[in-house]
Short mmCIF file of C-alpha atoms and ligand atoms in Angstrom, two decimals:
data_model
loop_
_atom_site.label_atom_id
_atom_site.label_comp_id
_atom_site.label_asym_id
_atom_site.label_seq_id
_atom_site.Cartn_x
_atom_site.Cartn_y
_atom_site.Cartn_z
CA MET A 22 8.71 27.13 -1.99
CA GLU A 23 9.21 30.91 -2.24
CA VAL A 24 12.11 30.75 0.18
CA LEU A 25 13.63 27.90 -1.69
CA SER A 26 13.75 29.61 -5.08
CA LYS A 27 15.33 32.75 -3.63
CA PHE A 28 17.95 30.54 -2.12
CA LEU A 29 18.71 28.94 -5.43
CA VAL A 30 19.03 32.07 -7.57
CA GLY A 31 21.31 33.87 -5.12
CA PRO A 32 24.99 34.29 -5.99
CA LEU A 33 26.96 31.11 -5.52
CA HIS A 34 30.66 31.74 -5.37
CA SER A 35 32.38 28.77 -3.94
CA ILE A 36 31.95 25.04 -4.13
CA THR A 37 31.37 25.03 -0.38
CA SER A 38 28.43 27.38 -0.55
CA LYS A 39 26.99 25.37 -3.43
CA CYS A 40 27.23 22.28 -1.29
CA MET A 41 25.68 24.09 1.63
CA VAL A 42 22.78 25.21 -0.54
CA LEU A 43 22.31 21.69 -1.81
CA LEU A 44 22.28 20.30 1.69
CA VAL A 45 19.81 22.90 2.92
CA THR A 46 17.62 22.28 -0.13
CA VAL A 47 17.55 18.57 0.57
CA LEU A 48 16.68 19.20 4.21
CA ILE A 49 13.91 21.64 3.34
CA LEU A 50 12.49 19.35 0.70
CA ARG A 51 12.54 16.48 3.13
CA ALA A 52 10.70 18.52 5.70
CA LEU A 53 8.16 19.64 3.11
CA LEU A 54 7.53 16.25 1.63
CA PHE A 55 7.54 14.13 4.76
CA PRO A 56 6.12 16.29 7.49
CA SER A 57 4.39 13.78 9.67
CA PHE A 58 4.78 10.41 8.14
CA PRO A 59 4.19 7.63 10.59
CA GLY A 60 7.60 7.21 12.02
CA PHE A 61 8.11 6.39 15.63
CA ASP A 62 7.68 9.97 16.68
CA GLY A 63 5.37 11.37 14.04
CA ILE A 64 2.11 10.07 15.46
CA GLU A 65 -0.15 11.48 18.06
CA TRP A 66 -1.10 8.72 20.40
CA GLY A 67 -4.01 10.35 22.13
CA ASN A 68 -5.08 8.51 25.23
CA LEU A 69 -4.61 5.08 23.84
CA VAL A 70 -3.43 2.63 26.44
CA CYS A 71 -2.21 -0.57 24.92
CA ILE A 72 -3.26 -3.71 26.68
CA ARG A 73 -0.21 -5.89 26.58
CA THR A 74 -0.78 -9.55 26.56
CA PRO A 75 2.16 -11.56 27.89
CA LEU A 76 4.64 -12.16 25.11
CA LEU A 77 4.88 -15.87 25.73
CA ASN A 78 1.19 -16.31 25.25
CA SER A 79 1.09 -16.92 21.53
CA ASP A 80 -2.50 -17.96 21.07
CA PHE A 81 -2.90 -15.07 18.65
CA GLY A 82 -1.13 -17.34 16.18
CA ILE A 83 0.83 -14.24 15.26
CA GLN A 84 4.14 -13.06 16.62
CA GLN A 85 3.48 -10.31 19.12
CA ASP A 86 7.03 -9.06 19.40
CA LYS A 87 7.64 -8.58 15.69
CA PHE A 88 6.05 -5.63 13.92
CA LEU A 89 5.21 -4.26 10.52
CA GLU A 90 4.97 -0.55 9.85
CA VAL A 91 3.26 0.82 6.73
CA PRO A 92 2.98 4.27 5.11
CA GLN A 93 0.06 6.55 5.97
CA LEU A 94 -3.25 5.44 4.44
CA VAL A 95 -4.71 8.08 2.12
CA TRP A 96 -7.65 9.16 -0.09
CA GLY A 97 -11.31 8.28 0.48
CA LEU A 98 -12.71 6.05 3.25
CA ASN A 99 -13.05 3.13 0.84
CA ASN A 100 -9.44 3.46 -0.33
CA GLN A 101 -8.26 3.64 3.26
CA LYS A 102 -10.30 0.61 4.31
CA ILE A 103 -8.89 -1.45 1.46
CA ALA A 104 -5.37 -0.18 2.19
CA PHE A 105 -5.83 -1.06 5.85
CA ALA A 106 -7.01 -4.60 5.09
CA ARG A 107 -4.13 -5.08 2.66
CA ALA A 108 -1.64 -3.89 5.29
CA CYS A 109 -3.19 -6.35 7.78
CA LEU A 110 -2.95 -9.24 5.32
CA THR A 111 0.63 -8.33 4.50
CA ALA A 112 1.47 -8.38 8.21
CA ARG A 113 -0.27 -11.74 8.48
CA MET A 114 1.86 -13.11 5.66
CA LEU A 115 4.98 -11.93 7.48
CA ASN A 116 3.60 -13.34 10.75
CA ARG A 117 3.87 -9.91 12.35
CA THR A 118 1.74 -7.55 14.35
CA LEU A 119 0.72 -4.49 12.31
CA LEU A 120 1.62 -1.23 14.01
CA MET A 121 -1.59 0.78 14.16
CA PRO A 122 -1.45 2.78 10.93
CA SER A 123 -2.27 6.42 10.51
CA LEU A 124 -5.36 7.27 8.44
CA SER A 125 -6.07 10.58 6.68
CA ALA A 126 -8.97 12.74 7.76
CA SER A 127 -9.16 14.86 4.62
CA LEU A 128 -9.72 14.03 1.01
CA PHE A 129 -7.01 16.30 -0.39
CA TYR A 130 -4.49 13.95 -1.77
CA LYS A 131 -2.34 16.04 -4.01
CA GLU A 132 -0.79 18.09 -1.22
CA ILE A 133 0.82 15.95 1.42
CA ASP A 134 0.65 18.59 4.15
CA LEU A 135 -3.14 18.65 3.84
CA LEU A 136 -3.48 14.96 4.54
CA GLN A 137 -4.36 15.48 8.21
CA PRO A 138 -3.17 12.24 9.77
CA ILE A 139 -5.66 10.72 12.18
CA SER A 140 -4.91 7.76 14.36
CA PHE A 141 -6.76 4.51 13.58
CA ASP A 142 -8.33 4.37 17.03
CA LYS A 143 -9.99 7.77 16.54
CA VAL A 144 -12.21 6.13 13.93
CA PHE A 145 -12.33 2.41 14.74
CA GLN A 146 -12.21 0.51 18.02
CA PHE A 147 -8.70 -0.79 18.58
CA GLU A 148 -9.24 -3.45 21.24
CA LYS A 149 -12.45 -4.68 19.66
CA PHE A 150 -10.58 -5.09 16.41
CA ASN A 151 -8.02 -7.36 18.05
CA ALA A 152 -10.72 -9.29 19.88
CA LEU A 153 -12.75 -9.91 16.71
CA CYS A 154 -9.76 -10.69 14.50
CA ARG A 155 -7.96 -12.80 17.10
CA GLY A 156 -5.94 -15.56 15.48
CA PHE A 157 -6.17 -13.91 12.07
CA VAL A 158 -4.45 -10.53 12.20
CA ARG A 159 -3.27 -8.36 15.07
CA LEU A 160 -2.79 -4.63 15.60
CA GLY A 161 -0.14 -3.27 17.94
CA CYS A 162 0.96 0.05 19.38
CA TYR A 163 4.21 1.85 18.87
CA SER A 164 4.78 1.68 22.62
CA ASP A 165 5.08 -2.11 22.30
CA VAL A 166 8.24 -1.77 20.27
CA LEU A 167 11.24 -2.41 22.51
CA ASN A 168 14.20 -1.49 20.36
CA ARG A 169 13.48 1.45 18.14
CA THR A 170 16.81 1.26 16.36
CA GLU A 171 16.28 -2.18 15.01
CA VAL A 172 14.23 -1.35 11.92
CA LEU A 173 14.54 -3.00 8.54
CA LYS A 174 13.37 -0.84 5.67
CA MET A 175 11.68 -2.73 2.92
CA GLU A 176 11.27 -0.85 -0.35
CA LYS A 177 8.17 -1.71 -2.37
CA GLY A 178 9.09 -1.90 -6.00
CA SER A 179 7.20 0.05 -8.62
CA GLY A 180 6.81 0.39 -12.33
CA ARG A 181 5.71 -2.09 -14.92
CA ARG A 182 8.50 -4.52 -14.23
CA TRP A 183 7.48 -4.88 -10.60
CA THR A 184 5.05 -7.72 -11.20
CA VAL A 185 2.64 -9.42 -8.81
CA GLU A 186 5.01 -12.40 -8.71
CA ARG A 187 8.04 -10.31 -7.77
CA ASP A 188 6.03 -8.56 -5.10
CA LEU A 189 4.89 -11.86 -3.64
CA ALA A 190 8.42 -13.25 -3.75
CA GLN A 191 9.67 -10.22 -1.83
CA LEU A 192 7.04 -10.71 0.87
CA LYS A 193 7.82 -14.43 1.19
CA GLU A 194 11.52 -13.69 1.45
CA HIS A 195 10.92 -11.15 4.21
CA SER A 196 8.88 -13.59 6.24
CA LYS A 197 11.80 -15.84 7.09
CA GLY A 198 15.50 -16.16 7.80
CA SER A 199 17.50 -13.20 9.00
CA PHE A 200 14.71 -10.78 8.03
CA ASP A 201 12.57 -12.33 10.71
CA ASP A 202 15.10 -11.30 13.38
CA TYR A 203 14.32 -7.63 12.95
CA GLU A 204 11.86 -6.37 15.47
CA VAL A 205 10.32 -3.92 12.98
CA ILE A 206 10.00 -4.11 9.21
CA ARG A 207 9.03 -0.74 7.79
CA ILE A 208 7.57 -0.78 4.29
CA VAL A 209 8.45 2.40 2.45
CA GLY A 210 7.02 3.68 -0.81
CA LYS A 211 3.51 3.79 -2.17
CA ASN A 212 0.47 3.70 0.06
CA PRO A 213 -0.95 0.19 0.56
CA PHE A 214 -3.97 0.85 -1.66
CA LEU A 215 -1.55 0.78 -4.60
CA TRP A 216 0.24 -2.41 -3.58
CA HIS A 217 -0.28 -5.59 -5.52
CA ASP A 218 -3.15 -7.74 -4.30
CA HIS A 219 -2.39 -11.32 -3.18
CA TRP A 220 -5.45 -12.20 -1.15
CA PRO A 221 -8.90 -13.62 -1.80
CA VAL A 222 -12.02 -11.53 -1.23
CA LYS A 223 -13.00 -13.53 1.84
CA ASP A 224 -9.77 -12.53 3.62
CA TYR A 225 -10.58 -8.86 3.07
CA ALA A 226 -14.13 -9.47 4.25
CA ARG A 227 -12.75 -11.11 7.41
CA VAL A 228 -10.75 -7.96 8.21
CA PHE A 229 -13.65 -5.59 7.42
CA GLU A 230 -15.83 -7.53 9.84
CA CYS A 231 -13.47 -6.63 12.69
CA LEU A 232 -13.78 -2.89 12.03
CA ASP A 233 -16.27 -1.30 14.38
CA LEU A 234 -16.65 2.45 14.54
CA THR A 235 -15.77 4.14 17.83
CA GLU A 236 -18.69 4.63 20.17
CA GLU A 237 -18.92 8.34 19.44
CA ILE A 238 -19.13 7.90 15.68
CA ALA A 239 -21.47 4.90 15.93
CA LYS A 240 -23.80 7.04 18.07
CA GLU A 241 -23.94 9.68 15.36
CA ALA A 242 -24.87 7.02 12.80
CA ASP A 243 -27.58 5.81 15.21
CA ARG A 244 -28.96 9.34 15.43
CA ILE A 245 -29.21 9.58 11.66
CA VAL A 246 -30.85 6.19 11.26
CA SER A 247 -33.33 7.10 14.04
CA ARG A 248 -34.08 10.33 12.24
CA ILE A 249 -34.78 8.44 9.01
CA ARG A 250 -37.05 6.01 10.90
CA ALA A 251 -38.83 8.94 12.55
CA VAL A 252 -39.54 10.49 9.17
CA GLY A 253 -41.03 7.14 8.14
CA ARG A 254 -43.26 7.11 11.19
CA GLU A 255 -44.51 10.61 10.46
CA VAL A 256 -45.57 9.36 7.05
CA THR A 257 -47.48 6.39 8.42
CA GLY A 258 -48.92 8.44 11.27
CA ASN A 259 -47.27 6.34 13.95
CA THR A 260 -45.45 9.21 15.58
CA GLU A 261 -46.03 7.83 19.05
CA ALA A 262 -44.10 4.67 18.32
CA VAL A 263 -40.63 4.19 19.69
CA GLU A 264 -38.01 2.03 18.20
CA VAL A 265 -36.36 -0.60 20.34
CA GLU A 266 -33.58 -2.46 18.59
CA ASN A 267 -35.22 -2.46 15.17
CA ASN A 268 -38.62 -3.37 16.59
CA ILE A 269 -41.15 -0.62 16.69
CA ILE A 270 -43.36 -0.57 19.75
CA THR A 271 -46.44 1.61 19.52
CA SER A 272 -48.00 3.32 22.53
CA ASP A 273 -50.57 0.55 22.95
CA GLY A 274 -47.76 -1.98 23.16
CA SER A 275 -48.29 -3.62 19.79
CA SER A 276 -45.36 -3.84 17.44
CA PHE A 277 -45.35 -3.13 13.74
CA GLN A 278 -42.93 -3.21 10.86
CA PRO A 279 -41.06 0.07 10.48
CA LEU A 280 -41.36 1.81 7.14
CA PRO A 281 -38.40 0.48 5.20
CA PHE A 282 -35.73 2.87 4.01
CA VAL A 283 -33.74 2.71 0.84
CA ALA A 284 -30.25 4.19 0.88
CA VAL A 285 -29.01 5.37 -2.49
CA HIS A 286 -25.34 6.15 -2.93
CA MET A 287 -25.78 8.81 -5.59
CA ARG A 288 -22.41 9.01 -7.22
CA ILE A 289 -23.03 12.09 -9.36
CA GLU A 290 -20.52 14.51 -7.88
CA ILE A 291 -18.33 16.55 -10.20
CA ASP A 292 -15.13 14.60 -9.53
CA TRP A 293 -16.89 11.33 -10.36
CA MET A 294 -18.53 12.58 -13.55
CA ILE A 295 -15.14 13.44 -15.00
CA HIS A 296 -13.63 10.12 -13.90
CA CYS A 297 -16.51 7.95 -15.10
CA LYS A 298 -16.77 9.54 -18.55
CA ASN A 299 -13.11 8.66 -19.12
CA LEU A 300 -13.73 5.17 -17.84
CA GLU A 301 -16.73 4.66 -20.11
CA GLN A 302 -14.66 5.69 -23.08
CA ARG A 303 -11.79 3.41 -22.14
CA LEU A 304 -13.99 0.38 -21.44
CA ASN A 305 -16.33 1.13 -24.33
CA THR A 306 -19.51 0.92 -22.30
CA ASN A 307 -22.31 3.23 -21.26
CA GLN A 308 -23.14 1.50 -17.99
CA ILE A 309 -20.99 3.51 -15.59
CA CYS A 310 -22.09 7.14 -15.44
CA SER A 311 -25.71 7.01 -14.36
CA GLY A 312 -27.06 10.53 -14.05
CA LYS A 313 -29.68 11.68 -11.61
CA LYS A 314 -32.55 10.95 -14.00
CA GLU A 315 -31.50 7.37 -14.58
CA ILE A 316 -30.94 6.72 -10.86
CA VAL A 317 -34.36 8.10 -9.93
CA GLU A 318 -36.01 6.03 -12.64
CA ARG A 319 -34.28 2.75 -11.79
CA VAL A 320 -34.84 3.08 -8.04
CA GLY A 321 -38.49 3.81 -8.87
CA ASN A 322 -38.67 0.46 -10.68
CA ILE A 323 -37.34 -1.84 -7.96
CA ALA A 324 -39.49 -4.95 -8.25
CA GLY A 325 -41.84 -5.59 -5.36
CA LEU A 326 -40.95 -2.42 -3.47
CA LYS A 327 -43.90 -1.20 -1.43
CA THR A 328 -44.51 2.52 -1.18
CA PRO A 329 -44.48 4.88 0.61
CA VAL A 330 -40.79 4.45 1.23
CA VAL A 331 -38.13 6.78 2.61
CA VAL A 332 -35.15 7.23 0.33
CA TYR A 333 -31.91 8.40 1.94
CA LEU A 334 -29.56 9.97 -0.59
CA ALA A 335 -25.92 9.52 0.35
CA VAL A 336 -23.90 12.16 -1.48
CA ALA A 337 -20.75 14.11 -0.74
CA ASP A 338 -22.54 17.48 -0.60
CA LYS A 339 -19.33 19.42 -0.78
CA LEU A 340 -18.67 18.11 -4.26
CA LEU A 341 -22.17 18.68 -5.58
CA ASN A 342 -23.13 21.90 -7.36
CA ASN A 343 -26.72 21.96 -6.14
CA SER A 344 -27.71 19.40 -3.57
CA SER A 345 -31.37 20.47 -3.40
CA SER A 346 -31.96 19.45 -7.02
CA ILE A 347 -31.37 15.76 -6.18
CA LEU A 348 -34.67 15.85 -4.30
CA ASP A 349 -36.65 16.64 -7.45
CA ASP A 350 -38.36 14.29 -9.87
CA TRP A 351 -38.96 11.34 -7.53
CA GLU A 352 -42.15 9.45 -8.22
CA GLU A 353 -45.07 9.52 -5.85
CA GLY A 354 -44.52 7.32 -2.82
CA PHE A 355 -40.75 7.89 -2.86
CA LEU A 356 -39.80 10.34 -0.13
CA PRO A 357 -36.28 11.54 -0.82
CA PHE A 358 -34.14 12.99 1.96
CA GLU A 359 -30.57 14.17 2.04
CA LYS A 360 -28.69 15.45 5.06
CA LYS A 361 -30.20 18.94 4.99
CA ARG A 362 -33.84 17.99 4.58
CA LEU A 363 -33.38 15.35 7.26
CA GLY A 364 -31.98 18.05 9.52
CA VAL A 365 -28.78 16.13 10.23
CA ASP A 366 -26.24 18.20 8.32
CA GLY A 367 -25.19 19.70 11.66
CA ILE A 368 -24.06 16.26 12.80
CA TYR A 369 -21.89 15.81 9.73
CA LYS A 370 -20.45 19.29 9.82
CA LYS A 371 -18.77 18.58 13.15
CA TYR A 372 -16.47 16.05 11.53
CA PRO A 373 -13.77 15.88 8.88
CA TYR A 374 -14.40 14.22 5.56
CA LEU A 375 -13.24 10.73 6.56
CA ILE A 376 -15.64 10.51 9.49
CA GLN A 377 -18.54 11.96 7.46
CA SER A 378 -17.99 9.15 4.96
CA ALA A 379 -17.76 6.59 7.76
CA ILE A 380 -21.15 7.74 9.09
CA ASP A 381 -22.75 7.63 5.64
CA TYR A 382 -21.23 4.21 5.07
CA GLU A 383 -22.81 2.91 8.29
CA VAL A 384 -26.21 4.35 7.36
CA CYS A 385 -26.05 2.62 3.94
CA LEU A 386 -24.97 -0.62 5.60
CA ARG A 387 -28.03 -0.57 7.84
CA ALA A 388 -30.58 0.44 5.19
CA ASP A 389 -33.29 -2.08 4.38
CA ILE A 390 -32.33 -1.75 0.73
CA PHE A 391 -29.11 -0.36 -0.68
CA VAL A 392 -28.66 0.94 -4.22
CA GLY A 393 -25.24 2.01 -5.47
CA ASN A 394 -22.96 2.14 -8.48
CA SER A 395 -20.99 -1.04 -9.15
CA PHE A 396 -18.08 1.03 -10.45
CA SER A 397 -17.76 2.89 -7.17
CA THR A 398 -15.43 1.39 -4.57
CA PHE A 399 -17.52 2.93 -1.80
CA SER A 400 -20.68 1.23 -3.11
CA SER A 401 -18.76 -2.01 -3.70
CA LEU A 402 -17.55 -2.23 -0.11
CA ILE A 403 -21.07 -1.64 1.18
CA ALA A 404 -22.40 -4.40 -1.12
CA LEU A 405 -19.62 -6.67 0.17
CA GLU A 406 -20.43 -6.08 3.83
CA ARG A 407 -24.14 -6.49 3.22
CA THR A 408 -23.41 -9.79 1.48
CA GLN A 409 -21.45 -10.82 4.60
CA LYS A 410 -24.47 -9.92 6.72
CA MET A 411 -26.66 -12.18 4.57
CA ILE A 412 -24.19 -15.02 4.86
CA ARG A 413 -24.15 -14.64 8.64
CA ILE A 414 -27.92 -15.06 8.84
CA ASN A 415 -27.73 -18.07 6.49
CA VAL A 416 -29.63 -16.62 3.54
CA THR A 417 -29.55 -19.43 1.01
CA ASN A 418 -30.67 -17.74 -2.18
CA MET A 419 -29.04 -14.33 -1.90
CA CYS A 420 -30.41 -13.17 -5.25
CA GLY A 421 -33.93 -14.34 -4.45
CA GLU A 422 -36.95 -12.27 -3.52
CA ASN A 423 -37.82 -11.09 -0.03
CA VAL A 424 -34.35 -11.58 1.41
CA ARG A 425 -32.94 -9.34 4.09
CA TRP A 426 -30.18 -6.80 3.22
CA PRO A 427 -30.64 -6.75 -0.57
CA SER A 428 -28.38 -4.48 -2.65
CA TYR A 429 -28.77 -3.22 -6.21
CA ALA A 430 -26.59 -1.50 -8.81
CA TYR A 431 -28.41 1.34 -10.56
CA ASN A 432 -25.83 1.61 -13.34
CA ILE A 433 -26.86 -1.79 -14.71
CA PRO A 434 -30.43 -2.33 -15.95
CA GLY A 435 -32.24 -5.25 -14.33
CA GLU A 436 -35.76 -6.51 -14.87
CA SER A 437 -38.37 -3.96 -16.02
CA ASN A 438 -35.72 -1.24 -16.10
CA GLY A 439 -35.12 -1.51 -12.39
CA PRO A 440 -31.60 -1.67 -10.95
CA MET A 441 -29.71 -5.00 -11.07
CA ARG A 442 -29.58 -7.12 -7.93
CA TRP A 443 -26.09 -7.20 -6.49
CA VAL A 444 -24.23 -9.60 -4.22
CA THR A 445 -20.50 -9.92 -3.82
CA ASN A 446 -18.90 -13.12 -5.07
CA MET A 447 -16.96 -14.18 -1.99
CA SER A 448 -15.10 -16.85 -3.97
CA GLU A 449 -13.18 -14.37 -6.10
CA SER A 450 -9.45 -14.75 -5.75
CA SER A 451 -8.65 -11.06 -5.45
CA LEU A 452 -10.36 -7.90 -4.36
CA GLN A 453 -9.52 -6.41 -7.74
CA ALA A 454 -12.23 -8.55 -9.32
CA ILE A 455 -14.98 -6.90 -7.31
CA SER A 456 -13.91 -3.50 -6.17
CA TYR A 457 -12.24 -1.45 -8.84
CA GLY A 458 -15.20 -1.21 -11.12
CA THR A 459 -17.08 -4.08 -12.61
CA ASN A 460 -20.44 -4.98 -14.02
CA HIS A 461 -20.16 -8.64 -13.05
CA ILE A 462 -22.24 -8.46 -9.95
CA SER A 463 -23.28 -12.06 -9.50
CA CYS A 464 -27.06 -11.94 -9.68
C1 NAG B 529 3.61 -17.28 13.64
O1 NAG B 529 4.11 -17.03 14.93
C2 NAG B 529 3.46 -17.74 15.95
C3 NAG B 529 3.99 -17.24 17.28
O2 NAG B 529 5.38 -17.29 17.31
C4 NAG B 529 3.64 -19.23 15.74
O3 NAG B 529 2.97 -19.95 16.75
C5 NAG B 529 3.08 -19.60 14.38
O4 NAG B 529 3.33 -20.95 14.08
C6 NAG B 529 3.70 -18.73 13.29
N1 NAG B 529 2.99 -18.98 12.04
C7 NAG B 529 3.61 -19.27 10.92
C8 NAG B 529 2.74 -19.49 9.73
O5 NAG B 529 4.82 -19.36 10.84
C1 NAG B 530 18.91 -2.43 19.69
O1 NAG B 530 19.33 -2.96 18.44
C2 NAG B 530 20.61 -2.57 18.07
C3 NAG B 530 20.86 -3.08 16.66
O2 NAG B 530 20.48 -4.42 16.53
C4 NAG B 530 21.61 -3.12 19.08
O3 NAG B 530 22.92 -2.70 18.73
C5 NAG B 530 21.25 -2.57 20.47
O4 NAG B 530 22.11 -3.18 21.44
C6 NAG B 530 19.81 -2.90 20.80
N1 NAG B 530 19.43 -2.25 22.04
C7 NAG B 530 18.75 -2.87 22.98
C8 NAG B 530 18.39 -2.05 24.18
O5 NAG B 530 18.44 -4.04 22.90
C1 NAG B 531 -24.20 20.47 -11.98
O1 NAG B 531 -24.00 21.47 -12.97
C2 NAG B 531 -23.89 20.97 -14.28
C3 NAG B 531 -23.57 22.12 -15.22
O2 NAG B 531 -23.49 23.31 -14.57
C4 NAG B 531 -25.19 20.27 -14.67
O3 NAG B 531 -25.10 19.74 -15.98
C5 NAG B 531 -25.46 19.16 -13.69
O4 NAG B 531 -26.70 18.55 -13.98
C6 NAG B 531 -25.48 19.68 -12.29
N1 NAG B 531 -25.60 18.56 -11.35
C7 NAG B 531 -26.51 18.53 -10.39
C8 NAG B 531 -26.53 17.30 -9.57
O5 NAG B 531 -27.27 19.45 -10.15
C1 NAG B 532 -30.92 24.28 -7.05
O1 NAG B 532 -31.97 23.41 -7.37
C2 NAG B 532 -33.25 23.85 -6.91
C3 NAG B 532 -34.26 22.77 -7.16
O2 NAG B 532 -34.09 22.21 -8.45
C4 NAG B 532 -33.59 25.15 -7.63
O3 NAG B 532 -34.86 25.63 -7.17
C5 NAG B 532 -32.52 26.18 -7.32
O4 NAG B 532 -32.75 27.36 -8.06
C6 NAG B 532 -31.14 25.66 -7.70
N1 NAG B 532 -30.11 26.56 -7.25
C7 NAG B 532 -29.09 26.92 -8.01
C8 NAG B 532 -28.12 27.86 -7.39
O5 NAG B 532 -28.94 26.50 -9.15
C1 NAG B 533 -26.43 -20.70 10.35
O1 NAG B 533 -26.09 -22.04 10.08
C2 NAG B 533 -25.11 -22.55 10.95
C3 NAG B 533 -24.71 -23.95 10.47
O2 NAG B 533 -25.76 -24.59 9.83
C4 NAG B 533 -25.66 -22.55 12.39
O3 NAG B 533 -24.70 -23.05 13.28
C5 NAG B 533 -26.02 -21.13 12.77
O4 NAG B 533 -26.62 -21.10 14.05
C6 NAG B 533 -26.98 -20.53 11.77
N1 NAG B 533 -27.13 -19.11 12.07
C7 NAG B 533 -28.30 -18.49 12.07
C8 NAG B 533 -28.30 -17.04 12.41
O5 NAG B 533 -29.34 -19.08 11.80
C1 NAG B 534 -17.55 -16.46 -8.34
O1 NAG B 534 -16.17 -16.46 -8.56
C2 NAG B 534 -15.63 -17.75 -8.89
C3 NAG B 534 -14.12 -17.60 -8.95
O2 NAG B 534 -13.73 -16.56 -9.80
C4 NAG B 534 -16.24 -18.20 -10.21
O3 NAG B 534 -15.74 -19.48 -10.53
C5 NAG B 534 -17.75 -18.25 -10.08
O4 NAG B 534 -18.35 -18.56 -11.31
C6 NAG B 534 -18.29 -16.89 -9.61
N1 NAG B 534 -19.71 -17.02 -9.33
C7 NAG B 534 -20.61 -16.17 -9.84
C8 NAG B 534 -22.02 -16.42 -9.46
O5 NAG B 534 -20.31 -15.26 -10.60
#
């Protein structure tokens, strides 16, 4: 910007030079503001080889030769997952293949050049996604696009007058007629997280189920879960035991239940505390900003929880002023661990923010018990996927006792000042109802 201001205060004698300056300014601004937005050339493709299925084979139920392109997905992992699912569902509505979007590896969202675009397939498995979501939504590669000049730009409206209805009408209009002839529709404007929501919760859940971490990242999550299990074995004295697919086999061949672990998404970082205080004021409630003391107390009161138990504390260390203090004040029988005490911070440090969150997310998903904040989108998505897991194993009374994959919200008091049991209501008609902060948590 230095250069720019010098340019502007310099002597401007003629109209021509004024015009030149204006033109240069526009060009510079454009370069500054849109450095690597996902255009046809802006993305690094890595080693991705697209498997092309014959175009005439339409058993995907989705046009494979018509594409949708969306702006880069930004902010936290949870925002990017929601944005991704919304982009998929938009493409589905237009009966188009979604061009693999670009995610953002860093959390910095104010400065566009710090967004660090990262290709979808560096985080999630591309082919597995298409296999699992076959017939529902489909991802494609930029190399599948035949005619790169034939792009229709579709501007997303904004402002108060751009209502849900207008947004839906625009999508419906673009799904037919002459719009459908364009090989590529490129949506320009806000990132998909900010688009209007037109889809029921179960459609989002269907997309989330198709997202599997890449092998490398999944292996790191495995290492952390194994480490947590190992800590549990040290406590029970079963250090000889080895874990085989969730079953622990001791050296004499007998098997025993592993010590359960509770994952707590401790949302007490500085950024959150500012946000949640404002939210509490606006919504006139005091059930959003649980501090450390309240979290420790509520987790300590989970009904029927047998101790000793390992407690894994999922926090964004970078945003915490003193991460060792979260280990204090736990009651006897509760063995708190964060990344450092577990000795796994080295694993996390290798990766950018987005992947660190993805690993933590996976660990929380696999915990025997999960406790989070119902006003956190990150916690909400974990509760949603755990609810899906329960549905898949046909749990009938998801709020009942002794079920597998239970979740709790520590910001809402439950029985005997424990945390409230939490399942996602899959019948809600929009994701808004469950994911942008709520204390209606269905149990
Ligand atoms: C979408 O496109 C596919 C492939 O051309 C077609 O079989 C299907 O009927 C279309 N779906 C809708 C809802 O138009
Ligand atoms: C690509 O699309 C443009 C605009 O529709 C058209 O003029 C051009 O002939 C097309 N090129 C190819 C190779 O199909
Ligand atoms: C962070 O620091 C503030 C004030 O310096 C303090 O009130 C708060 O409890 C600290 N948070 C943690 C998790 O240590
Ligand atoms: C962080 O917390 C630990 C444990 O409560 C305490 O011993 C240590 O002095 C704190 N460090 C800082 C820099 O506040
Ligand atoms: C769940 O129930 C369905 C239908 O009753 C059945 O087909 C399926 O095998 C069951 N799944 C499990 C894991 O029990
Ligand atoms: C789930 O959501 C549906 C639709 O909004 C609603 O009718 C139902 O009462 C909700 N169920 C629970 C248990 O909250």
